[in-house]
Coordinates of N, CA and C in Angstrom, one line a residue:
X28 N 59.9 70.2 34.1 CA 61.1 69.8 35.1 C 60.6 69.9 36.6
X29 N 61.0 69.1 37.4 CA 60.8 69.2 38.7 C 61.8 69.9 39.5
X30 N 61.4 70.6 40.5 CA 62.4 71.3 41.5 C 62.2 70.7 42.8
X31 N 63.4 70.5 43.6 CA 63.3 70.0 45.0 C 63.9 71.0 45.7
X32 N 63.3 71.0 47.1 CA 63.8 72.0 47.9 C 64.3 71.3 49.2
X33 N 63.9 70.0 49.5 CA 64.2 69.2 50.6 C 65.7 68.8 50.7
X34 N 66.5 69.3 51.4 CA 68.0 68.8 51.3 C 68.1 67.5 51.9
X35 N 67.2 67.1 52.9 CA 67.3 65.6 53.4 C 66.9 64.6 52.6
X36 N 66.0 65.0 51.7 CA 65.6 64.0 50.6 C 66.8 63.7 49.8
X37 N 67.4 64.7 49.5 CA 68.5 64.6 48.6 C 69.6 63.8 49.2
X38 N 69.9 63.8 50.5 CA 70.9 63.1 51.2 C 70.5 61.7 51.3
X39 N 69.2 61.4 51.5 CA 68.6 60.1 51.5 C 68.9 59.4 50.1
X40 N 68.5 60.1 49.0 CA 68.7 59.6 47.7 C 70.3 59.2 47.5
X41 N 71.1 60.1 47.9 CA 72.5 60.0 47.6 C 73.1 58.7 48.4
X42 N 72.6 58.7 49.8 CA 73.1 57.4 50.3 C 72.4 56.2 49.8
X43 N 71.2 56.2 49.2 CA 70.7 55.0 48.7 C 71.6 54.6 47.2
X44 N 72.0 55.7 46.5 CA 72.7 55.4 45.4 C 74.1 54.8 45.7
X45 N 74.7 55.3 46.9 CA 76.0 54.9 47.3 C 75.9 53.3 47.7
X46 N 74.8 53.1 48.5 CA 74.7 51.7 49.0 C 74.3 50.7 47.8
X47 N 73.8 51.3 46.7 CA 73.3 50.5 45.7 C 71.9 49.8 45.9
X48 N 71.3 49.3 44.9 CA 70.0 48.6 45.1 C 70.3 47.3 45.8
X49 N 69.3 46.8 46.3 CA 69.4 45.4 47.1 C 69.6 44.4 46.0
X50 N 70.3 43.3 46.3 CA 70.5 42.1 45.5 C 69.9 40.9 46.3
X51 N 69.8 39.8 45.6 CA 69.3 38.5 46.2 C 70.3 38.2 47.3
X52 N 71.6 38.4 47.1 CA 72.5 38.0 48.1 C 72.8 39.2 49.2
X53 N 72.4 40.3 48.9 CA 72.5 41.4 49.9 C 71.3 42.4 49.7
X54 N 70.0 41.8 50.3 CA 68.8 42.8 50.0 C 68.8 43.9 51.0
X55 N 68.0 44.9 50.6 CA 67.7 46.0 51.5 C 66.4 45.6 52.4
X56 N 66.4 46.3 53.6 CA 65.3 46.0 54.5 C 64.0 46.7 54.0
X57 N 62.9 46.1 54.5 CA 61.6 46.8 54.0 C 60.9 47.2 55.4
X58 N 60.1 48.3 55.4 CA 59.4 48.7 56.6 C 58.2 47.8 56.8
X59 N 57.9 47.6 58.1 CA 56.8 46.7 58.6 C 56.3 47.1 59.8
X60 N 55.1 46.6 60.2 CA 54.3 46.7 61.4 C 54.0 45.4 61.9
X61 N 54.0 45.2 63.0 CA 53.5 43.8 63.6 C 52.7 44.1 65.0
X62 N 51.5 43.4 65.0 CA 50.7 43.5 66.1 C 49.7 42.3 66.3
X63 N 49.1 42.4 67.4 CA 48.2 41.2 67.6 C 46.8 41.8 67.6
X64 N 45.9 41.1 66.8 CA 44.5 41.5 66.7 C 43.6 40.3 66.9
X65 N 43.0 40.3 68.1 CA 42.2 39.1 68.5 C 43.0 37.8 68.6
X66 N 42.6 36.9 68.0 CA 43.3 35.6 67.9 C 44.4 35.5 66.8
X67 N 44.7 36.6 66.2 CA 45.7 36.5 65.2 C 46.9 37.5 65.3
X68 N 48.0 37.1 64.9 CA 49.2 37.9 64.9 C 49.3 38.5 63.4
X69 N 49.3 39.8 63.3 CA 49.3 40.5 61.9 C 50.6 41.0 61.7
X70 N 51.2 41.0 60.6 CA 52.4 41.5 60.1 C 52.1 42.2 58.8
X71 N 52.5 43.5 58.6 CA 52.1 44.3 57.4 C 53.5 44.8 56.9
X72 N 53.8 44.5 55.6 CA 55.0 45.0 54.9 C 54.7 46.1 53.8
X73 N 55.4 47.3 53.7 CA 55.2 48.2 52.8 C 56.0 47.7 51.5
X74 N 55.2 47.4 50.4 CA 56.0 47.0 49.2 C 55.3 47.8 48.0
X75 N 55.3 49.1 47.9 CA 54.5 49.8 46.9 C 55.3 49.5 45.5
X76 N 54.5 49.3 44.5 CA 55.2 49.2 43.2 C 55.7 47.8 43.0
X77 N 55.5 46.7 43.8 CA 56.0 45.5 43.7 C 54.8 44.5 43.1
X78 N 55.2 43.9 42.1 CA 54.1 42.8 41.4 C 54.0 41.7 42.4
X79 N 52.9 41.0 42.4 CA 52.7 39.9 43.4 C 53.5 38.7 43.0
X80 N 53.9 38.6 41.7 CA 54.7 37.5 41.4 C 56.3 37.8 41.7
X81 N 56.6 38.9 42.1 CA 57.8 39.3 42.7 C 58.0 39.1 44.1
X82 N 57.0 38.6 44.8 CA 57.0 38.5 46.2 C 57.1 36.9 46.6
X83 N 58.1 36.6 47.5 CA 58.3 35.3 47.9 C 58.2 35.2 49.4
X84 N 57.3 34.4 49.9 CA 57.1 34.1 51.3 C 57.5 32.8 51.7
X85 N 58.2 32.5 52.7 CA 58.7 31.1 53.1 C 58.7 31.1 54.6
X86 N 58.2 30.0 55.1 CA 58.3 29.6 56.6 C 59.1 28.3 56.8
X87 N 60.3 28.4 57.6 CA 60.9 27.1 57.7 C 61.1 27.0 59.3
X88 N 60.4 26.1 60.0 CA 60.2 26.1 61.3 C 59.6 27.3 61.9
X89 N 60.3 28.1 62.7 CA 59.6 29.3 63.2 C 60.3 30.5 62.6
X90 N 61.0 30.5 61.3 CA 61.6 31.6 60.7 C 60.7 31.8 59.5
X91 N 60.1 33.2 59.5 CA 59.4 33.8 58.3 C 60.3 34.6 57.5
X92 N 60.3 34.3 56.2 CA 61.2 35.2 55.3 C 60.2 35.7 54.3
X93 N 60.4 37.0 54.1 CA 59.7 37.7 53.0 C 60.7 38.4 52.1
X94 N 60.6 38.1 50.9 CA 61.6 38.7 50.0 C 60.7 39.3 48.8
X95 N 61.1 40.4 48.3 CA 60.4 41.0 47.2 C 61.4 41.8 46.3
X96 N 61.0 42.0 45.0 CA 61.9 42.6 44.1 C 61.0 43.8 43.4
X97 N 61.5 44.9 43.4 CA 61.0 46.0 42.6 C 61.8 46.2 41.5
X98 N 61.2 45.9 40.4 CA 62.0 45.9 39.2 C 61.7 47.3 38.3
X99 N 62.6 47.8 37.6 CA 62.5 49.1 36.8 C 61.2 48.9 35.8
X100 N 60.5 50.0 35.6 CA 59.5 50.0 34.7 C 60.0 50.2 33.3
X101 N 59.6 49.4 32.4 CA 60.0 49.5 31.0 C 59.8 50.9 30.5
X102 N 60.7 51.5 29.8 CA 60.6 52.8 29.2 C 60.9 52.8 27.7
X103 N 60.2 53.6 27.2 CA 60.4 53.9 25.6 C 61.8 54.5 25.4
X104 N 62.5 54.4 24.1 CA 63.7 54.8 24.0 C 63.8 56.5 23.9
X105 N 62.8 57.1 23.8 CA 62.7 58.5 23.7 C 62.5 59.2 25.2
X106 N 62.5 58.3 26.2 CA 62.1 58.8 27.5 C 63.4 59.3 28.3
X107 N 63.5 60.5 28.8 CA 64.7 60.9 29.5 C 64.2 61.1 31.0
X108 N 64.9 60.3 31.9 CA 64.6 60.3 33.3 C 65.1 61.7 33.8
X109 N 64.0 62.4 34.5 CA 64.3 63.7 35.2 C 64.7 63.5 36.8
X110 N 64.1 62.6 37.2 CA 64.2 62.4 38.8 C 63.8 60.8 39.0
X111 N 64.7 60.3 39.8 CA 64.4 58.9 40.2 C 64.7 58.6 41.7
X112 N 63.8 58.6 42.6 CA 64.0 58.6 43.8 C 63.5 57.1 44.5
X113 N 62.5 56.5 43.7 CA 62.0 55.3 44.3 C 63.1 54.2 44.2
X114 N 63.3 53.5 45.2 CA 64.5 52.4 45.2 C 64.0 51.2 44.4
X115 N 65.0 50.6 43.6 CA 64.7 49.4 43.0 C 65.6 48.3 43.6
X116 N 65.3 47.1 43.3 CA 66.1 46.0 43.8 C 65.4 45.0 44.4
X117 N 66.1 44.3 45.5 CA 65.5 43.4 46.3 C 65.4 43.8 47.7
X118 N 64.3 43.6 48.3 CA 64.0 43.8 49.7 C 63.8 42.6 50.4
X119 N 64.1 42.4 51.7 CA 63.9 41.2 52.5 C 63.7 41.5 53.9
X120 N 62.9 40.6 54.7 CA 62.8 40.7 56.1 C 62.7 39.3 56.6
X121 N 63.3 39.1 57.7 CA 63.2 37.7 58.4 C 62.8 38.0 59.9
X122 N 61.8 37.3 60.2 CA 61.2 37.3 61.6 C 61.2 36.0 62.2
X123 N 61.6 36.0 63.4 CA 61.5 34.6 64.2 C 60.1 34.5 64.9
X124 N 59.3 33.7 64.6 CA 58.0 33.6 65.1 C 57.8 32.7 66.3
X125 N 57.1 33.1 67.3 CA 57.0 32.3 68.5 C 56.3 31.0 68.3
X126 N 56.7 30.0 69.1 CA 56.1 28.7 69.0 C 54.7 28.7 69.3
X127 N 54.1 29.7 69.8 CA 52.7 29.8 70.1 C 51.9 30.3 68.9
X128 N 52.4 30.4 67.7 CA 51.7 30.8 66.3 C 51.6 29.5 65.6
X129 N 50.6 29.5 64.9 CA 50.1 28.3 63.9 C 50.7 28.7 62.6
X130 N 51.9 28.1 62.3 CA 52.5 28.7 61.0 C 51.9 27.8 59.7
X131 N 51.1 26.8 60.1 CA 50.5 26.0 59.0 C 49.3 26.8 58.3
X132 N 48.8 27.8 59.1 CA 47.5 28.4 58.6 C 47.7 30.0 58.4
X133 N 49.0 30.4 57.7 CA 49.1 31.8 57.5 C 48.4 32.1 56.3
X134 N 47.9 33.2 56.4 CA 47.0 33.8 55.2 C 47.8 35.1 54.8
X135 N 48.0 35.3 53.5 CA 48.7 36.5 53.0 C 47.7 37.2 51.9
X136 N 47.6 38.6 52.1 CA 46.8 39.4 51.2 C 47.7 40.6 50.8
X137 N 47.6 40.9 49.6 CA 48.4 42.2 49.0 C 47.5 43.0 48.4
X138 N 47.4 44.3 49.1 CA 46.4 45.3 48.5 C 47.1 46.7 48.9
X139 N 47.0 47.5 47.7 CA 47.5 48.9 47.7 C 49.0 49.0 48.2
X140 N 49.7 48.1 47.8 CA 51.2 48.1 48.1 C 51.4 47.6 49.4
X141 N 50.6 47.1 50.2 CA 50.8 46.5 51.5 C 50.6 44.9 51.5
X142 N 51.5 44.2 51.9 CA 51.4 42.8 52.1 C 51.1 42.6 53.5
X143 N 50.0 41.9 53.7 CA 49.6 41.6 55.0 C 49.6 40.1 55.3
X144 N 50.2 39.7 56.4 CA 50.2 38.3 56.7 C 49.4 38.3 58.0
X145 N 48.5 37.2 58.1 CA 47.6 37.0 59.3 C 47.9 35.5 59.8
X146 N 48.7 35.5 60.9 CA 49.1 34.2 61.5 C 48.2 33.9 62.7
X147 N 47.5 32.8 62.7 CA 46.6 32.5 63.8 C 47.4 32.0 65.2
X148 N 47.0 32.4 66.3 CA 47.6 31.9 67.5 C 47.2 30.5 67.7
X149 N 48.1 29.6 68.0 CA 47.9 28.2 68.1 C 46.9 27.9 69.4
X150 N 46.1 27.0 69.2 CA 45.1 26.6 70.2 C 45.7 26.3 71.5
X151 N 46.8 25.6 71.6 CA 47.5 25.4 72.8 C 48.0 26.7 73.5
X152 N 48.1 27.8 72.8 CA 48.6 29.1 73.5 C 47.4 29.9 73.9
X153 N 46.3 29.6 73.6 CA 45.0 30.5 74.0 C 44.7 30.2 75.4
X154 N 44.3 31.1 76.2 CA 43.8 30.9 77.6 C 42.6 29.9 77.7
X155 N 42.5 29.1 78.7 CA 41.6 28.1 78.9 C 41.2 27.8 80.3
X156 N 40.1 27.4 80.6 CA 39.6 27.2 81.9 C 40.0 25.6 82.3
X157 N 40.5 25.5 83.4 CA 40.7 24.0 83.9 C 39.5 23.8 84.9
X158 N 38.8 22.8 84.7 CA 37.7 22.4 85.5 C 38.3 21.6 86.8
X159 N 37.6 21.8 87.8 CA 38.1 21.1 89.1 C 37.2 20.0 89.5
X160 N 37.7 18.8 89.6 CA 36.9 17.6 90.1 C 36.5 17.7 91.5
X161 N 35.4 17.1 91.8 CA 35.0 17.0 93.1 C 35.6 15.7 93.8
X162 N 36.0 15.7 94.9 CA 36.5 14.5 95.5 C 35.7 13.2 95.6
X163 N 35.1 12.7 94.4 CA 34.2 11.5 94.5 C 35.2 10.3 94.7
X164 N 36.4 10.2 94.3 CA 37.3 9.2 94.4 C 38.1 9.2 95.6
X165 N 37.8 9.9 96.5 CA 38.6 10.2 97.6 C 39.0 8.8 98.4
X166 N 40.0 8.5 98.6 CA 40.5 7.2 99.4 C 41.3 7.5 100.6
X167 N 41.2 6.7 101.5 CA 42.0 7.0 102.7 C 42.9 5.7 102.8
X168 N 44.2 6.1 103.0 CA 45.3 5.1 103.2 C 45.6 4.8 104.6
X169 N 45.6 3.6 105.0 CA 45.9 3.3 106.5 C 47.1 2.3 106.4
X170 N 47.8 2.2 107.3 CA 48.9 1.4 107.3 C 49.1 0.5 108.5

């Protein structure tokens, strides 16, 4: 039998039970990090215990939507649950992407419970040098 001593953990668990698990119509939020790394924008989502076939990634115009579902693990009939703190249900996050990102070339990787999206920065948004022409075609207008 497991013993718990952290009263705040118990409050968090109780609040999760009262709110209920996320559903497709009312999903729970998932934690994420977002940062720029070189010429890519990186977004990482924490999705421990979620199977890759339960993750759905969509981009419509500049709206990125990530949905995932953590399903209960099948248990034998003689198993008695002693403690259940890991949330189940549907998790979702929507992010408005800047027009400077290339949404046609998003790469997604899932490793160790972390979904990582790498979104390249569009060529038109990268800094570039403008060359200056020398006045070879200088004309004088007289009236």
